Amino acid sequence: MSSPHGGAPSATLPRRLGCSTISFQHLTLDEALVEIERLGFTEIDLGALPGVCDHVPFELDDAAIAKVASTLATRHLRVRSVNGDVGDFNDPGADIDAQADHVERLVRLTAAIGADALVLPCGSLGHEPIVDLDSDLDRVATALARAAATASAHGVELWVESLHFLRLCFDRARADALHARLEGSGVRPILDVAHVVAADDDLVDTIRAWRDGIAHVHLRDAVPGEFSRAIGSGDVDFAAALRALDEVGFAGGFALELPSRAYVDGATGAMGDDARAARVEAIRDAAARIAPLVAGLGDPTDPTHPSRNTQGAS
């Protein structure tokens, strides 16, 4: 299968540096996987976010699970996580049973494609609680803990993007409050460096506080108040962040998550050839900036790496 943009595949990037299919939200799943492979990535996060990425059908029956798994089986890409959404966990009017059924189907997909974990969000879009903050956080934590038990039964983990600038837990204080409620549940946080900076929280301090509880890292640039900028055009100090992650023993992966649009009409719409080519070049540039930093990290399989001598802290 060839790329619509032609040319030879890029050199393979560091194994720990992956690309979310959300970065190619304008393409079909198969087309996105082709582009990701050609850029030299060897692993992905699989986008399953309504309003952001349609690579996994929202109506996820057995046939849809089999189709997605079959498409992935044609490529040489490891799947680190499935990034999904099943509705607002903090909504007291939500159909809890329907959400649980949807989680179970996403978990089955996660297991079928050999991914490490299913990722779910930290509450509804918007900063205002639906009832009140404590009640909303309690509902989110209860739903995530229930989802973690389902995931564990299928041999995968449950991760949460616990600090997301567009959602209920939009800053460090709310994320930490959610973590406290999740203690002992097995749910682990994802760190998105851009969301931390957008919330005007200290990125290195957040890494040192969350330590080896961090399961996975999303990479994009940001400035306070704006979480989606091209890498190199914002305030995120990637070198300092990756050093801090290495120092606390982070042994997980990194994913470029660079959607051009999110939660707006037409976010997953098709692009013209010029725009598609520009997206590829933007992601190639981002990878070129980040790859040397990831390649310079310690080897987490080395017995002397800090990850071998730390205990979970989140």
Coordinates of N, CA and C in Angstrom, one line a residue, residues 84-174:
G84 N -10.8 6.5 24.1 CA -12.3 6.5 23.9 C -13.1 7.4 24.7
D85 N -14.4 7.4 24.5 CA -15.3 8.2 25.3 C -16.7 7.5 25.2
V86 N -17.4 7.4 26.3 CA -18.7 6.7 26.3 C -19.8 7.6 26.8
G87 N -19.5 8.9 26.9 CA -20.5 9.9 27.5 C -20.0 10.4 28.8
D88 N -20.8 11.3 29.4 CA -20.4 12.1 30.5 C -20.6 11.3 31.8
F89 N -19.5 10.9 32.4 CA -19.6 10.1 33.7 C -20.2 10.9 34.8
N90 N -20.1 12.3 34.8 CA -20.6 13.1 35.9 C -22.0 13.6 35.7
D91 N -22.7 13.1 34.6 CA -24.1 13.4 34.4 C -25.0 12.5 35.2
P92 N -25.7 13.0 36.2 CA -26.6 12.2 37.0 C -27.7 11.5 36.2
G93 N -28.0 12.1 35.0 CA -29.1 11.6 34.1 C -28.6 10.6 33.1
A94 N -27.3 10.3 33.1 CA -26.7 9.3 32.1 C -27.2 7.9 32.4
D95 N -27.3 7.1 31.3 CA -27.7 5.7 31.4 C -26.4 4.9 31.8
I96 N -26.3 4.6 33.1 CA -25.1 4.0 33.6 C -24.9 2.6 32.9
D97 N -26.0 1.9 32.8 CA -25.8 0.5 32.2 C -25.4 0.6 30.7
A98 N -25.9 1.6 30.0 CA -25.5 1.7 28.6 C -24.0 2.1 28.5
Q99 N -23.6 3.0 29.4 CA -22.2 3.4 29.5 C -21.3 2.2 29.8
A100 N -21.7 1.4 30.8 CA -20.9 0.2 31.1 C -20.8 -0.8 30.0
D101 N -21.9 -0.9 29.2 CA -21.9 -1.8 28.1 C -21.0 -1.3 27.0
H102 N -20.9 0.0 26.8 CA -20.0 0.6 25.8 C -18.6 0.4 26.3
V103 N -18.3 0.6 27.6 CA -17.0 0.4 28.1 C -16.6 -1.0 27.8
E104 N -17.5 -2.0 28.1 CA -17.1 -3.4 27.9 C -16.7 -3.7 26.4
R105 N -17.4 -3.1 25.5 CA -17.1 -3.3 24.1 C -15.8 -2.7 23.7
L106 N -15.5 -1.5 24.2 CA -14.2 -0.8 24.0 C -13.1 -1.7 24.6
V107 N -13.3 -2.2 25.8 CA -12.3 -3.1 26.4 C -12.1 -4.3 25.6
R108 N -13.1 -4.9 25.0 CA -12.9 -6.1 24.2 C -12.1 -5.7 23.0
L109 N -12.4 -4.6 22.4 CA -11.6 -4.1 21.2 C -10.1 -3.9 21.7
T110 N -9.9 -3.3 22.8 CA -8.5 -3.0 23.3 C -7.8 -4.3 23.5
A111 N -8.4 -5.3 24.0 CA -7.8 -6.6 24.2 C -7.5 -7.3 22.9
A112 N -8.5 -7.2 22.0 CA -8.4 -7.9 20.7 C -7.2 -7.4 19.8
I113 N -6.9 -6.1 20.0 CA -5.8 -5.6 19.2 C -4.5 -5.5 19.9
G114 N -4.4 -6.1 21.1 CA -3.2 -6.2 21.9 C -2.7 -4.9 22.5
A115 N -3.6 -3.9 22.7 CA -3.2 -2.7 23.3 C -3.1 -2.8 24.8
D116 N -2.3 -1.9 25.4 CA -2.1 -2.0 26.9 C -3.3 -1.5 27.6
A117 N -4.1 -0.5 27.1 CA -5.1 0.1 28.0 C -6.1 0.8 27.2
L118 N -7.3 0.9 27.8 CA -8.3 1.8 27.3 C -8.2 3.1 28.1
V119 N -8.3 4.3 27.4 CA -8.3 5.6 28.0 C -9.7 6.2 27.9
L120 N -10.1 6.7 29.1 CA -11.4 7.4 29.2 C -11.2 8.8 29.8
P121 N -12.1 9.7 29.5 CA -11.9 11.1 30.0 C -12.3 11.4 31.4
C122 N -12.1 12.6 31.9 CA -12.2 13.0 33.3 C -13.5 13.7 33.6
G123 N -14.5 13.5 32.7 CA -15.8 14.2 32.9 C -16.2 14.9 31.7
S124 N -17.3 15.6 31.8 CA -17.9 16.2 30.6 C -17.1 17.4 30.1
L125 N -17.4 17.8 28.8 CA -16.8 19.0 28.3 C -17.3 20.2 29.0
G126 N -16.4 21.2 29.3 CA -16.8 22.4 30.1 C -16.3 22.3 31.5
H127 N -16.0 23.4 32.1 CA -15.4 23.4 33.5 C -16.4 23.4 34.6
E128 N -17.7 23.8 34.3 CA -18.7 23.9 35.3 C -19.2 22.5 35.7
P129 N -19.3 22.1 36.9 CA -19.9 20.8 37.3 C -21.4 20.8 36.9
I130 N -21.9 19.6 36.7 CA -23.3 19.5 36.4 C -24.2 19.6 37.7
V131 N -23.7 19.1 38.8 CA -24.4 19.2 40.1 C -23.5 20.1 41.0
D132 N -22.5 19.6 41.5 CA -21.4 20.3 42.2 C -20.1 19.6 42.1
L133 N -19.0 20.2 42.4 CA -17.7 19.6 42.1 C -17.5 18.3 42.8
D134 N -17.8 18.2 44.1 CA -17.6 17.0 44.8 C -18.4 15.8 44.3
S135 N -19.7 16.1 44.0 CA -20.6 15.1 43.5 C -20.2 14.6 42.1
D136 N -19.8 15.6 41.3 CA -19.4 15.3 39.9 C -18.1 14.4 39.9
L137 N -17.1 14.8 40.8 CA -15.9 14.0 40.9 C -16.2 12.6 41.4
D138 N -17.1 12.5 42.4 CA -17.4 11.2 42.9 C -18.0 10.3 41.8
R139 N -18.9 10.9 41.0 CA -19.5 10.1 39.9 C -18.4 9.6 38.9
V140 N -17.5 10.5 38.5 CA -16.5 10.2 37.5 C -15.6 9.1 38.1
A141 N -15.2 9.2 39.4 CA -14.3 8.2 40.0 C -15.0 6.9 40.1
T142 N -16.3 6.9 40.4 CA -17.0 5.6 40.5 C -17.1 4.9 39.2
A143 N -17.4 5.7 38.1 CA -17.5 5.1 36.8 C -16.1 4.6 36.3
L144 N -15.1 5.3 36.6 CA -13.8 4.9 36.1 C -13.3 3.7 36.9
A145 N -13.6 3.6 38.2 CA -13.2 2.4 38.9 C -14.0 1.2 38.4
R146 N -15.2 1.4 38.1 CA -16.0 0.3 37.5 C -15.4 -0.2 36.2
A147 N -15.0 0.8 35.4 CA -14.4 0.5 34.1 C -13.1 -0.2 34.2
A148 N -12.3 0.2 35.3 CA -11.1 -0.5 35.5 C -11.2 -2.0 35.9
A149 N -12.3 -2.3 36.6 CA -12.6 -3.7 36.9 C -12.9 -4.4 35.7
T150 N -13.7 -3.8 34.8 CA -14.0 -4.5 33.5 C -12.7 -4.7 32.7
A151 N -11.9 -3.7 32.6 CA -10.7 -3.8 31.9 C -9.8 -4.9 32.4
S152 N -9.6 -4.9 33.7 CA -8.8 -6.0 34.4 C -9.3 -7.4 34.0
A153 N -10.6 -7.5 34.0 CA -11.2 -8.9 33.7 C -10.8 -9.3 32.2
H154 N -10.5 -8.3 31.4 CA -10.1 -8.7 30.0 C -8.6 -8.6 29.8
G155 N -7.8 -8.4 30.9 CA -6.4 -8.4 30.8 C -5.7 -7.1 30.3
V156 N -6.5 -6.0 30.4 CA -5.9 -4.7 30.0 C -6.1 -3.7 31.1
E157 N -5.5 -2.5 31.0 CA -5.5 -1.5 32.0 C -6.6 -0.4 31.6
L158 N -6.9 0.4 32.6 CA -7.7 1.6 32.4 C -7.0 2.8 32.8
W159 N -6.8 3.7 31.8 CA -6.1 5.0 32.1 C -7.1 6.1 31.9
V160 N -6.8 7.3 32.5 CA -7.7 8.4 32.4 C -6.8 9.6 32.1
E161 N -7.3 10.4 31.1 CA -6.7 11.7 30.9 C -7.2 12.7 31.9
S162 N -6.6 12.7 33.1 CA -7.2 13.3 34.3 C -7.0 14.8 34.3
L163 N -6.2 15.4 33.5 CA -6.1 16.8 33.4 C -6.3 17.2 31.9
H164 N -7.5 17.7 31.6 CA -7.9 18.0 30.2 C -8.5 19.4 30.2
F165 N -7.9 20.3 29.5 CA -8.2 21.7 29.7 C -9.7 22.0 29.2
L166 N -10.3 21.2 28.4 CA -11.6 21.4 27.9 C -12.7 20.8 28.8
R167 N -12.3 19.9 29.8 CA -13.2 19.1 30.5 C -13.3 19.5 32.0
L168 N -14.1 18.8 32.7 CA -14.4 19.0 34.2 C -13.1 19.2 34.9
C169 N -12.2 18.3 34.8 CA -10.9 18.3 35.5 C -9.9 19.1 34.6
F170 N -10.0 20.4 34.5 CA -9.3 21.2 33.6 C -7.9 21.6 34.1
D171 N -7.7 21.4 35.4 CA -6.4 21.9 36.0 C -5.9 20.9 37.0
R172 N -4.7 21.2 37.5 CA -4.0 20.2 38.4 C -4.8 20.0 39.7
A173 N -5.4 21.0 40.2 CA -6.1 20.8 41.5 C -7.3 19.8 41.3
R174 N -8.0 19.9 40.2 CA -9.1 19.0 40.0 C -8.6 17.6 39.7

